[in-house]
Amino acid sequence: MSRVITVGAAQIGGIQRSESRAQVVARMIDLMKQAKSNGCDLIAFPELALTTFFPRWYMEDREEIDTFFEREMPGAETAPLFNAAREFSMGFMLGFAELAEEGGRTRRFNTQIIVDKTGTIVGKYRKIHLPGHAEHEPWRAFQHLEKRYFEVGNLSWPVNRAGADLHSGLFGQMICNDRRWPESYRVMGLQGVEMILLGYNTPVHNPPAPDHDRLGDFHNHLVMQAGAYQNATWVVGVAKCGMEEGCDMIGGSCIIAPTGEIVAQAVTRGDELVVARCDLDLGASYKNSTFNFARHREPGQYRMIVERKGAILPE
Ligand code: ING
């Protein structure tokens, strides 16, 4: 029996700071309607999709910062997404800023969830690779304060089997900067992942390395295609993009096969649905040959990867 699912990567154009969650959710519901008319089983939204990318501003007022966080999921303003999942019989992935009371204290994470066609949360991930900086750096055209506003994720990279007719697919997640680190994919590859869903907010300009700016789109696809091929998994990358509060962000949302090939990609930098039929078994021939991990990997030789944080040069 074929395990083909139709996937929609729901790219979202700039969300201005004044835009309410209700307005953003309405844009998402519109994309879900388009996905339904395209026969999608699953739709994926970007990182921190409910608000503007707030880490671009230095803020000190805890109340102001916490206006960007969700205290419950679903909450009143996100419930329509869960209702639409049931109405359209469509799973979804959503990125949002999570405020959680855990272990007797308040914790804040850059989080993504996967929800199945019954509206049940079947997967949750908290971003591990937090880029940027923790203190105000006024020399920058815009801040990137993820290290200030979020804790490092504490869930590793789980792989979950999705029922409710996502064909018992093995789904994993990562978020934005995670996609630049091969370890993110490999932890899920070692759990047999068949499809990785990831959202991103990537400015065109990277203040500490402006010479990299011309390669932003190339690096975006390079890392996701490599991760897909080297772990024999589908990768769905979804941008929040375009001009957002004076910060221009790359688009390039795409659906990448376990072969490493981009099978569909966005051509605008606004709200755009990218659709592809994805055979969850397509990676099997790679998992059984070139990337048969059990047969070919030599973890005894890889110890340095886990034990060493930064590079140590030879004498
Ligand atoms: N954004 C960026 C990303 O990793 C960045 C940060 C931009 C890193 C450009 C390197 C170069 O795509 C997030 N949100 O991680």
mmCIF file of C-alpha atoms and ligand atoms in Angstrom:
data_model
loop_
_atom_site.group_PDB
_atom_site.id
_atom_site.type_symbol
_atom_site.label_atom_id
_atom_site.label_comp_id
_atom_site.label_asym_id
_atom_site.label_seq_id
_atom_site.Cartn_x
_atom_site.Cartn_y
_atom_site.Cartn_z
ATOM 1 C CA MET A 1 0.000 0.000 0.000
ATOM 2 C CA SER A 2 1.550 3.318 -1.038
ATOM 3 C CA ARG A 3 2.398 5.766 1.695
ATOM 4 C CA VAL A 4 2.105 8.920 -0.394
ATOM 5 C CA ILE A 5 1.028 12.121 1.357
ATOM 6 C CA THR A 6 0.429 15.466 -0.303
ATOM 7 C CA VAL A 7 2.311 18.181 1.551
ATOM 8 C CA GLY A 8 1.856 21.966 1.454
ATOM 9 C CA ALA A 9 4.706 24.256 2.493
ATOM 10 C CA ALA A 10 2.840 27.415 3.501
ATOM 11 C CA GLN A 11 5.298 30.260 3.080
ATOM 12 C CA ILE A 12 4.218 33.448 4.822
ATOM 13 C CA GLY A 13 5.228 36.970 3.844
ATOM 14 C CA GLY A 14 6.158 39.654 6.362
ATOM 15 C CA ILE A 15 4.105 39.966 9.541
ATOM 16 C CA GLN A 16 4.216 43.560 10.758
ATOM 17 C CA ARG A 17 4.441 44.224 14.484
ATOM 18 C CA SER A 18 0.947 45.755 14.499
ATOM 19 C CA GLU A 19 -0.613 42.646 12.944
ATOM 20 C CA SER A 20 -2.755 40.711 15.422
ATOM 21 C CA ARG A 21 -2.655 36.930 15.880
ATOM 22 C CA ALA A 22 -6.227 36.842 14.554
ATOM 23 C CA GLN A 23 -5.090 38.529 11.333
ATOM 24 C CA VAL A 24 -2.183 36.113 10.952
ATOM 25 C CA VAL A 25 -4.361 33.088 11.685
ATOM 26 C CA ALA A 26 -6.770 34.304 8.998
ATOM 27 C CA ARG A 27 -3.889 34.310 6.489
ATOM 28 C CA MET A 28 -3.032 30.783 7.612
ATOM 29 C CA ILE A 29 -6.612 29.545 7.274
ATOM 30 C CA ASP A 30 -6.632 30.928 3.724
ATOM 31 C CA LEU A 31 -3.484 28.913 2.986
ATOM 32 C CA MET A 32 -5.160 25.856 4.562
ATOM 33 C CA LYS A 33 -8.135 26.335 2.219
ATOM 34 C CA GLN A 34 -5.755 26.472 -0.750
ATOM 35 C CA ALA A 35 -4.038 23.360 0.603
ATOM 36 C CA LYS A 36 -7.380 21.575 0.902
ATOM 37 C CA SER A 37 -8.267 22.377 -2.705
ATOM 38 C CA ASN A 38 -4.845 20.966 -3.660
ATOM 39 C CA GLY A 39 -5.570 17.741 -1.808
ATOM 40 C CA CYS A 40 -3.010 18.310 0.937
ATOM 41 C CA ASP A 41 -2.835 15.896 3.875
ATOM 42 C CA LEU A 42 -0.424 18.170 5.757
ATOM 43 C CA ILE A 43 0.501 21.867 5.753
ATOM 44 C CA ALA A 44 3.631 23.354 7.330
ATOM 45 C CA PHE A 45 3.985 26.943 8.544
ATOM 46 C CA PRO A 46 7.183 28.900 9.336
ATOM 47 C CA GLU A 47 9.145 29.437 12.560
ATOM 48 C CA LEU A 48 7.509 31.851 15.055
ATOM 49 C CA ALA A 49 4.629 32.122 12.585
ATOM 50 C CA LEU A 50 2.089 33.926 14.792
ATOM 51 C CA THR A 51 3.904 37.235 15.183
ATOM 52 C CA THR A 52 6.590 39.375 13.651
ATOM 53 C CA PHE A 53 10.136 38.057 14.279
ATOM 54 C CA PHE A 54 10.506 39.867 17.618
ATOM 55 C CA PRO A 55 14.158 38.839 18.378
ATOM 56 C CA ARG A 56 15.137 41.613 15.910
ATOM 57 C CA TRP A 57 14.461 44.138 18.721
ATOM 58 C CA TYR A 58 16.224 44.670 22.054
ATOM 59 C CA MET A 59 13.588 44.728 24.781
ATOM 60 C CA GLU A 60 13.946 44.797 28.568
ATOM 61 C CA ASP A 61 10.324 44.969 29.681
ATOM 62 C CA ARG A 62 9.300 41.394 30.527
ATOM 63 C CA GLU A 63 5.601 42.153 29.933
ATOM 64 C CA GLU A 64 6.331 43.515 26.456
ATOM 65 C CA ILE A 65 8.532 40.535 25.572
ATOM 66 C CA ASP A 66 5.917 38.057 26.766
ATOM 67 C CA THR A 67 3.255 39.554 24.457
ATOM 68 C CA PHE A 68 4.991 37.553 21.722
ATOM 69 C CA PHE A 69 4.662 34.226 23.574
ATOM 70 C CA GLU A 70 1.847 31.635 23.705
ATOM 71 C CA ARG A 71 0.916 30.434 27.194
ATOM 72 C CA GLU A 72 -1.328 27.657 25.886
ATOM 73 C CA MET A 73 -1.569 25.687 22.647
ATOM 74 C CA PRO A 74 -4.201 25.687 21.397
ATOM 75 C CA GLY A 75 -5.302 28.994 22.844
ATOM 76 C CA ALA A 76 -8.289 31.099 21.924
ATOM 77 C CA GLU A 77 -6.538 32.687 18.939
ATOM 78 C CA THR A 78 -4.951 29.480 17.619
ATOM 79 C CA ALA A 79 -7.961 27.192 18.160
ATOM 80 C CA PRO A 80 -9.234 28.003 14.614
ATOM 81 C CA LEU A 81 -6.155 26.233 13.207
ATOM 82 C CA PHE A 82 -6.973 23.067 15.145
ATOM 83 C CA ASN A 83 -10.629 23.294 14.095
ATOM 84 C CA ALA A 84 -9.556 23.677 10.462
ATOM 85 C CA ALA A 85 -7.317 20.612 10.784
ATOM 86 C CA ARG A 86 -10.349 18.562 11.750
ATOM 87 C CA GLU A 87 -12.659 20.226 9.204
ATOM 88 C CA PHE A 88 -10.186 19.791 6.340
ATOM 89 C CA SER A 89 -8.812 16.477 7.614
ATOM 90 C CA MET A 90 -5.362 18.030 7.324
ATOM 91 C CA GLY A 91 -2.403 17.887 9.693
ATOM 92 C CA PHE A 92 -0.295 20.967 10.288
ATOM 93 C CA MET A 93 3.079 22.082 11.636
ATOM 94 C CA LEU A 94 3.232 25.402 13.485
ATOM 95 C CA GLY A 95 6.119 27.381 14.924
ATOM 96 C CA PHE A 96 5.524 29.685 17.888
ATOM 97 C CA ALA A 97 7.159 31.205 20.974
ATOM 98 C CA GLU A 98 6.264 28.954 23.914
ATOM 99 C CA LEU A 99 5.962 30.173 27.521
ATOM 100 C CA ALA A 100 5.722 27.136 29.804
ATOM 101 C CA GLU A 101 5.511 26.685 33.588
ATOM 102 C CA GLU A 102 7.779 23.650 34.077
ATOM 103 C CA GLY A 103 9.662 22.362 37.094
ATOM 104 C CA GLY A 104 8.370 25.206 39.208
ATOM 105 C CA ARG A 105 9.627 27.975 36.949
ATOM 106 C CA THR A 106 8.689 29.899 33.823
ATOM 107 C CA ARG A 107 10.542 28.736 30.725
ATOM 108 C CA ARG A 108 10.583 30.210 27.222
ATOM 109 C CA PHE A 109 11.360 28.259 24.048
ATOM 110 C CA ASN A 110 11.284 28.698 20.273
ATOM 111 C CA THR A 111 8.914 25.797 19.624
ATOM 112 C CA GLN A 112 7.263 23.827 16.807
ATOM 113 C CA ILE A 113 4.455 21.292 16.962
ATOM 114 C CA ILE A 114 2.993 18.762 14.541
ATOM 115 C CA VAL A 115 -0.771 18.272 14.767
ATOM 116 C CA ASP A 116 -2.495 15.338 13.043
ATOM 117 C CA LYS A 117 -5.775 15.284 11.119
ATOM 118 C CA THR A 118 -7.796 14.856 14.307
ATOM 119 C CA GLY A 119 -6.299 18.033 15.772
ATOM 120 C CA THR A 120 -4.073 16.077 18.181
ATOM 121 C CA ILE A 121 -0.515 17.289 18.878
ATOM 122 C CA VAL A 122 1.666 14.315 17.868
ATOM 123 C CA GLY A 123 5.088 15.957 17.932
ATOM 124 C CA LYS A 124 6.800 18.838 19.733
ATOM 125 C CA TYR A 125 10.270 20.297 19.342
ATOM 126 C CA ARG A 126 12.110 23.158 21.048
ATOM 127 C CA LYS A 127 14.886 24.868 19.080
ATOM 128 C CA ILE A 128 18.387 23.800 20.139
ATOM 129 C CA HIS A 129 20.732 25.863 17.944
ATOM 130 C CA LEU A 130 19.929 29.438 18.976
ATOM 131 C CA PRO A 131 21.840 31.866 16.718
ATOM 132 C CA GLY A 132 22.652 35.482 17.376
ATOM 133 C CA HIS A 133 23.482 37.063 20.734
ATOM 134 C CA ALA A 134 22.085 37.763 24.227
ATOM 135 C CA GLU A 135 23.016 41.431 24.822
ATOM 136 C CA HIS A 136 22.116 44.606 22.933
ATOM 137 C CA GLU A 137 24.535 45.151 20.048
ATOM 138 C CA PRO A 138 23.568 48.602 18.686
ATOM 139 C CA TRP A 139 26.112 48.394 15.853
ATOM 140 C CA ARG A 140 23.823 45.946 14.083
ATOM 141 C CA ALA A 141 21.231 47.182 11.562
ATOM 142 C CA PHE A 142 18.848 44.900 13.495
ATOM 143 C CA GLN A 143 19.284 42.605 16.503
ATOM 144 C CA HIS A 144 19.104 38.815 16.545
ATOM 145 C CA LEU A 145 18.415 38.166 20.241
ATOM 146 C CA GLU A 146 17.303 34.521 20.267
ATOM 147 C CA LYS A 147 19.947 33.762 22.925
ATOM 148 C CA ARG A 148 18.301 36.457 25.087
ATOM 149 C CA TYR A 149 14.651 35.479 24.697
ATOM 150 C CA PHE A 150 14.790 31.670 24.498
ATOM 151 C CA GLU A 151 16.321 28.782 26.408
ATOM 152 C CA VAL A 152 18.094 26.024 24.483
ATOM 153 C CA GLY A 153 15.534 23.321 23.713
ATOM 154 C CA ASN A 154 15.360 20.360 26.136
ATOM 155 C CA LEU A 155 13.565 17.740 24.028
ATOM 156 C CA SER A 156 16.452 16.690 21.728
ATOM 157 C CA TRP A 157 15.131 15.964 18.204
ATOM 158 C CA PRO A 158 12.314 13.436 18.671
ATOM 159 C CA VAL A 159 10.872 11.409 15.783
ATOM 160 C CA ASN A 160 7.195 10.565 16.151
ATOM 161 C CA ARG A 161 4.989 8.127 14.241
ATOM 162 C CA ALA A 162 1.862 9.921 12.996
ATOM 163 C CA GLY A 163 -1.392 7.996 12.790
ATOM 164 C CA ALA A 164 -4.802 9.420 11.851
ATOM 165 C CA ASP A 165 -3.772 8.557 8.358
ATOM 166 C CA LEU A 166 -0.532 10.306 7.952
ATOM 167 C CA HIS A 167 0.349 6.752 6.960
ATOM 168 C CA SER A 168 2.262 6.012 10.177
ATOM 169 C CA GLY A 169 4.908 8.373 8.843
ATOM 170 C CA LEU A 170 8.002 8.981 10.943
ATOM 171 C CA PHE A 171 8.068 12.773 11.319
ATOM 172 C CA GLY A 172 10.759 14.966 12.850
ATOM 173 C CA GLN A 173 11.278 18.686 13.257
ATOM 174 C CA MET A 174 13.995 21.295 13.478
ATOM 175 C CA ILE A 175 13.902 25.079 13.449
ATOM 176 C CA CYS A 176 15.767 27.540 11.271
ATOM 177 C CA ASN A 177 19.415 27.665 12.390
ATOM 178 C CA ASP A 178 19.240 23.938 13.277
ATOM 179 C CA ARG A 179 19.195 23.241 9.508
ATOM 180 C CA ARG A 180 22.776 24.504 9.192
ATOM 181 C CA TRP A 181 24.100 21.843 11.594
ATOM 182 C CA PRO A 182 24.395 18.259 10.283
ATOM 183 C CA GLU A 183 23.957 16.860 13.797
ATOM 184 C CA SER A 184 20.320 17.996 13.762
ATOM 185 C CA TYR A 185 19.480 15.749 10.806
ATOM 186 C CA ARG A 186 21.605 12.811 11.943
ATOM 187 C CA VAL A 187 19.960 12.518 15.373
ATOM 188 C CA MET A 188 16.665 12.078 13.525
ATOM 189 C CA GLY A 189 18.244 9.908 10.813
ATOM 190 C CA LEU A 190 19.303 7.541 13.610
ATOM 191 C CA GLN A 191 15.596 7.241 14.471
ATOM 192 C CA GLY A 192 14.620 6.411 10.880
ATOM 193 C CA VAL A 193 12.967 9.750 10.143
ATOM 194 C CA GLU A 194 11.025 9.888 6.865
ATOM 195 C CA MET A 195 10.077 13.579 6.783
ATOM 196 C CA ILE A 196 11.603 16.572 8.598
ATOM 197 C CA LEU A 197 9.481 19.722 8.861
ATOM 198 C CA LEU A 198 11.248 23.010 9.544
ATOM 199 C CA GLY A 199 10.366 26.677 9.529
ATOM 200 C CA TYR A 200 12.792 29.571 9.209
ATOM 201 C CA ASN A 201 13.151 33.349 9.422
ATOM 202 C CA THR A 202 16.417 34.202 7.642
ATOM 203 C CA PRO A 203 17.383 37.813 7.029
ATOM 204 C CA VAL A 204 19.049 38.516 3.692
ATOM 205 C CA HIS A 205 21.689 40.537 5.566
ATOM 206 C CA ASN A 206 23.791 38.917 8.279
ATOM 207 C CA PRO A 207 25.415 41.845 10.171
ATOM 208 C CA PRO A 208 28.476 39.936 11.479
ATOM 209 C CA ALA A 209 29.267 38.567 7.982
ATOM 210 C CA PRO A 210 27.902 40.826 5.220
ATOM 211 C CA ASP A 211 30.043 39.055 2.616
ATOM 212 C CA HIS A 212 27.818 36.007 3.105
ATOM 213 C CA ASP A 213 24.680 37.923 2.081
ATOM 214 C CA ARG A 214 25.012 37.148 -1.651
ATOM 215 C CA LEU A 215 24.901 33.400 -0.797
ATOM 216 C CA GLY A 216 21.884 33.347 1.542
ATOM 217 C CA ASP A 217 19.556 31.516 -0.848
ATOM 218 C CA PHE A 218 22.301 29.111 -1.957
ATOM 219 C CA HIS A 219 23.250 28.203 1.638
ATOM 220 C CA ASN A 220 19.579 27.770 2.511
ATOM 221 C CA HIS A 221 19.009 25.038 -0.065
ATOM 222 C CA LEU A 222 22.534 23.573 0.226
ATOM 223 C CA VAL A 223 22.126 22.566 3.869
ATOM 224 C CA MET A 224 18.596 21.189 3.517
ATOM 225 C CA GLN A 225 19.397 19.204 0.368
ATOM 226 C CA ALA A 226 22.506 17.747 1.997
ATOM 227 C CA GLY A 227 20.602 16.851 5.164
ATOM 228 C CA ALA A 228 17.830 15.195 3.176
ATOM 229 C CA TYR A 229 20.176 13.065 1.048
ATOM 230 C CA GLN A 230 22.608 12.108 3.843
ATOM 231 C CA ASN A 231 19.733 10.897 6.034
ATOM 232 C CA ALA A 232 17.433 9.576 3.301
ATOM 233 C CA THR A 233 14.547 11.769 4.441
ATOM 234 C CA TRP A 234 12.135 14.314 3.007
ATOM 235 C CA VAL A 235 12.823 17.872 4.184
ATOM 236 C CA VAL A 236 10.141 20.567 4.048
ATOM 237 C CA GLY A 237 11.557 24.069 4.609
ATOM 238 C CA VAL A 238 9.083 26.916 5.122
ATOM 239 C CA ALA A 239 10.051 30.597 5.175
ATOM 240 C CA LYS A 240 8.636 33.611 6.857
ATOM 241 C CA CYS A 241 9.995 36.037 4.308
ATOM 242 C CA GLY A 242 9.952 39.323 2.493
ATOM 243 C CA MET A 243 10.095 42.756 4.086
ATOM 244 C CA GLU A 244 9.115 42.652 7.744
ATOM 245 C CA GLU A 245 9.547 45.839 9.854
ATOM 246 C CA GLY A 246 12.417 47.003 7.685
ATOM 247 C CA CYS A 247 14.201 43.649 7.677
ATOM 248 C CA ASP A 248 14.270 41.770 4.363
ATOM 249 C CA MET A 249 14.173 37.972 4.678
ATOM 250 C CA ILE A 250 14.873 35.238 2.140
ATOM 251 C CA GLY A 251 12.119 33.022 0.762
ATOM 252 C CA GLY A 252 12.966 29.808 -1.019
ATOM 253 C CA SER A 253 10.448 27.596 0.756
ATOM 254 C CA CYS A 254 10.795 24.132 -0.696
ATOM 255 C CA ILE A 255 10.040 20.442 -0.522
ATOM 256 C CA ILE A 256 13.113 18.231 -0.885
ATOM 257 C CA ALA A 257 13.064 14.485 -1.590
ATOM 258 C CA PRO A 258 15.341 11.906 0.098
ATOM 259 C CA THR A 259 17.231 11.919 -3.219
ATOM 260 C CA GLY A 260 18.365 15.444 -2.325
ATOM 261 C CA GLU A 261 16.369 16.966 -5.194
ATOM 262 C CA ILE A 262 14.131 19.988 -4.714
ATOM 263 C CA VAL A 263 10.763 18.795 -6.038
ATOM 264 C CA ALA A 264 8.867 22.075 -5.498
ATOM 265 C CA GLN A 265 9.813 25.577 -4.394
ATOM 266 C CA ALA A 266 8.348 29.034 -3.866
ATOM 267 C CA VAL A 267 8.758 31.716 -6.521
ATOM 268 C CA THR A 268 7.563 34.718 -4.504
ATOM 269 C CA ARG A 269 8.451 36.282 -1.147
ATOM 270 C CA GLY A 270 4.897 36.479 0.091
ATOM 271 C CA ASP A 271 2.157 34.113 1.224
ATOM 272 C CA GLU A 272 2.562 31.165 -1.140
ATOM 273 C CA LEU A 273 1.590 27.494 -0.973
ATOM 274 C CA VAL A 274 4.165 25.051 -2.375
ATOM 275 C CA VAL A 275 2.717 21.563 -2.963
ATOM 276 C CA ALA A 276 4.206 18.152 -3.679
ATOM 277 C CA ARG A 277 3.169 14.497 -3.445
ATOM 278 C CA CYS A 278 5.646 12.813 -1.111
ATOM 279 C CA ASP A 279 6.145 9.036 -1.039
ATOM 280 C CA LEU A 280 7.266 8.338 2.534
ATOM 281 C CA ASP A 281 8.939 5.126 1.295
ATOM 282 C CA LEU A 282 11.152 6.958 -1.232
ATOM 283 C CA GLY A 283 14.101 7.007 1.173
ATOM 284 C CA ALA A 284 14.053 3.252 1.712
ATOM 285 C CA SER A 285 16.468 2.410 -1.119
ATOM 286 C CA TYR A 286 19.039 4.853 0.373
ATOM 287 C CA LYS A 287 18.474 3.599 3.931
ATOM 288 C CA ASN A 288 19.083 0.054 2.617
ATOM 289 C CA SER A 289 22.225 0.849 0.643
ATOM 290 C CA THR A 290 24.372 3.966 0.650
ATOM 291 C CA PHE A 291 23.033 5.159 4.029
ATOM 292 C CA ASN A 292 22.526 1.839 5.744
ATOM 293 C CA PHE A 293 23.722 3.334 9.053
ATOM 294 C CA ALA A 294 23.928 0.015 10.930
ATOM 295 C CA ARG A 295 26.123 -1.461 8.209
ATOM 296 C CA HIS A 296 28.421 1.452 7.364
ATOM 297 C CA ARG A 297 28.723 3.940 10.249
ATOM 298 C CA GLU A 298 31.724 3.811 12.639
ATOM 299 C CA PRO A 299 30.544 5.690 15.749
ATOM 300 C CA GLY A 300 33.648 4.577 17.673
ATOM 301 C CA GLN A 301 35.572 6.937 15.386
ATOM 302 C CA TYR A 302 33.166 9.865 15.886
ATOM 303 C CA ARG A 303 33.750 10.485 19.616
ATOM 304 C CA MET A 304 35.223 13.948 19.001
ATOM 305 C CA ILE A 305 31.905 15.134 17.559
ATOM 306 C CA VAL A 306 30.194 14.715 20.932
ATOM 307 C CA GLU A 307 33.068 15.420 23.308
ATOM 308 C CA ARG A 308 34.482 18.594 21.730
ATOM 309 C CA LYS A 309 32.466 21.872 21.507
ATOM 310 C CA GLY A 310 34.780 24.221 19.650
ATOM 311 C CA ALA A 311 37.614 23.402 17.272
ATOM 312 C CA ILE A 312 41.026 22.720 18.882
ATOM 313 C CA LEU A 313 43.845 23.213 16.408
ATOM 314 C CA PRO A 314 46.807 20.817 16.268
ATOM 315 C CA GLU A 315 50.170 22.205 17.471
HETATM 316 N N1 ING B 1 17.781 32.726 11.527
HETATM 317 C C1 ING B 1 18.954 32.620 10.771
HETATM 318 C C2 ING B 1 19.241 31.227 10.212
HETATM 319 O O1 ING B 1 19.984 30.424 10.736
HETATM 320 C C3 ING B 1 21.237 33.276 10.410
HETATM 321 C C4 ING B 1 20.154 33.164 11.464
HETATM 322 C C5 ING B 1 21.062 34.082 9.298
HETATM 323 C C6 ING B 1 22.370 32.500 10.516
HETATM 324 C C7 ING B 1 22.055 34.159 8.302
HETATM 325 C C8 ING B 1 23.380 32.557 9.533
HETATM 326 C C9 ING B 1 23.218 33.388 8.438
HETATM 327 O O2 ING B 1 18.699 31.001 9.133
HETATM 328 C C10 ING B 1 17.279 31.967 12.542
HETATM 329 N N2 ING B 1 16.087 32.361 13.044
HETATM 330 O O3 ING B 1 17.864 31.005 12.999
#
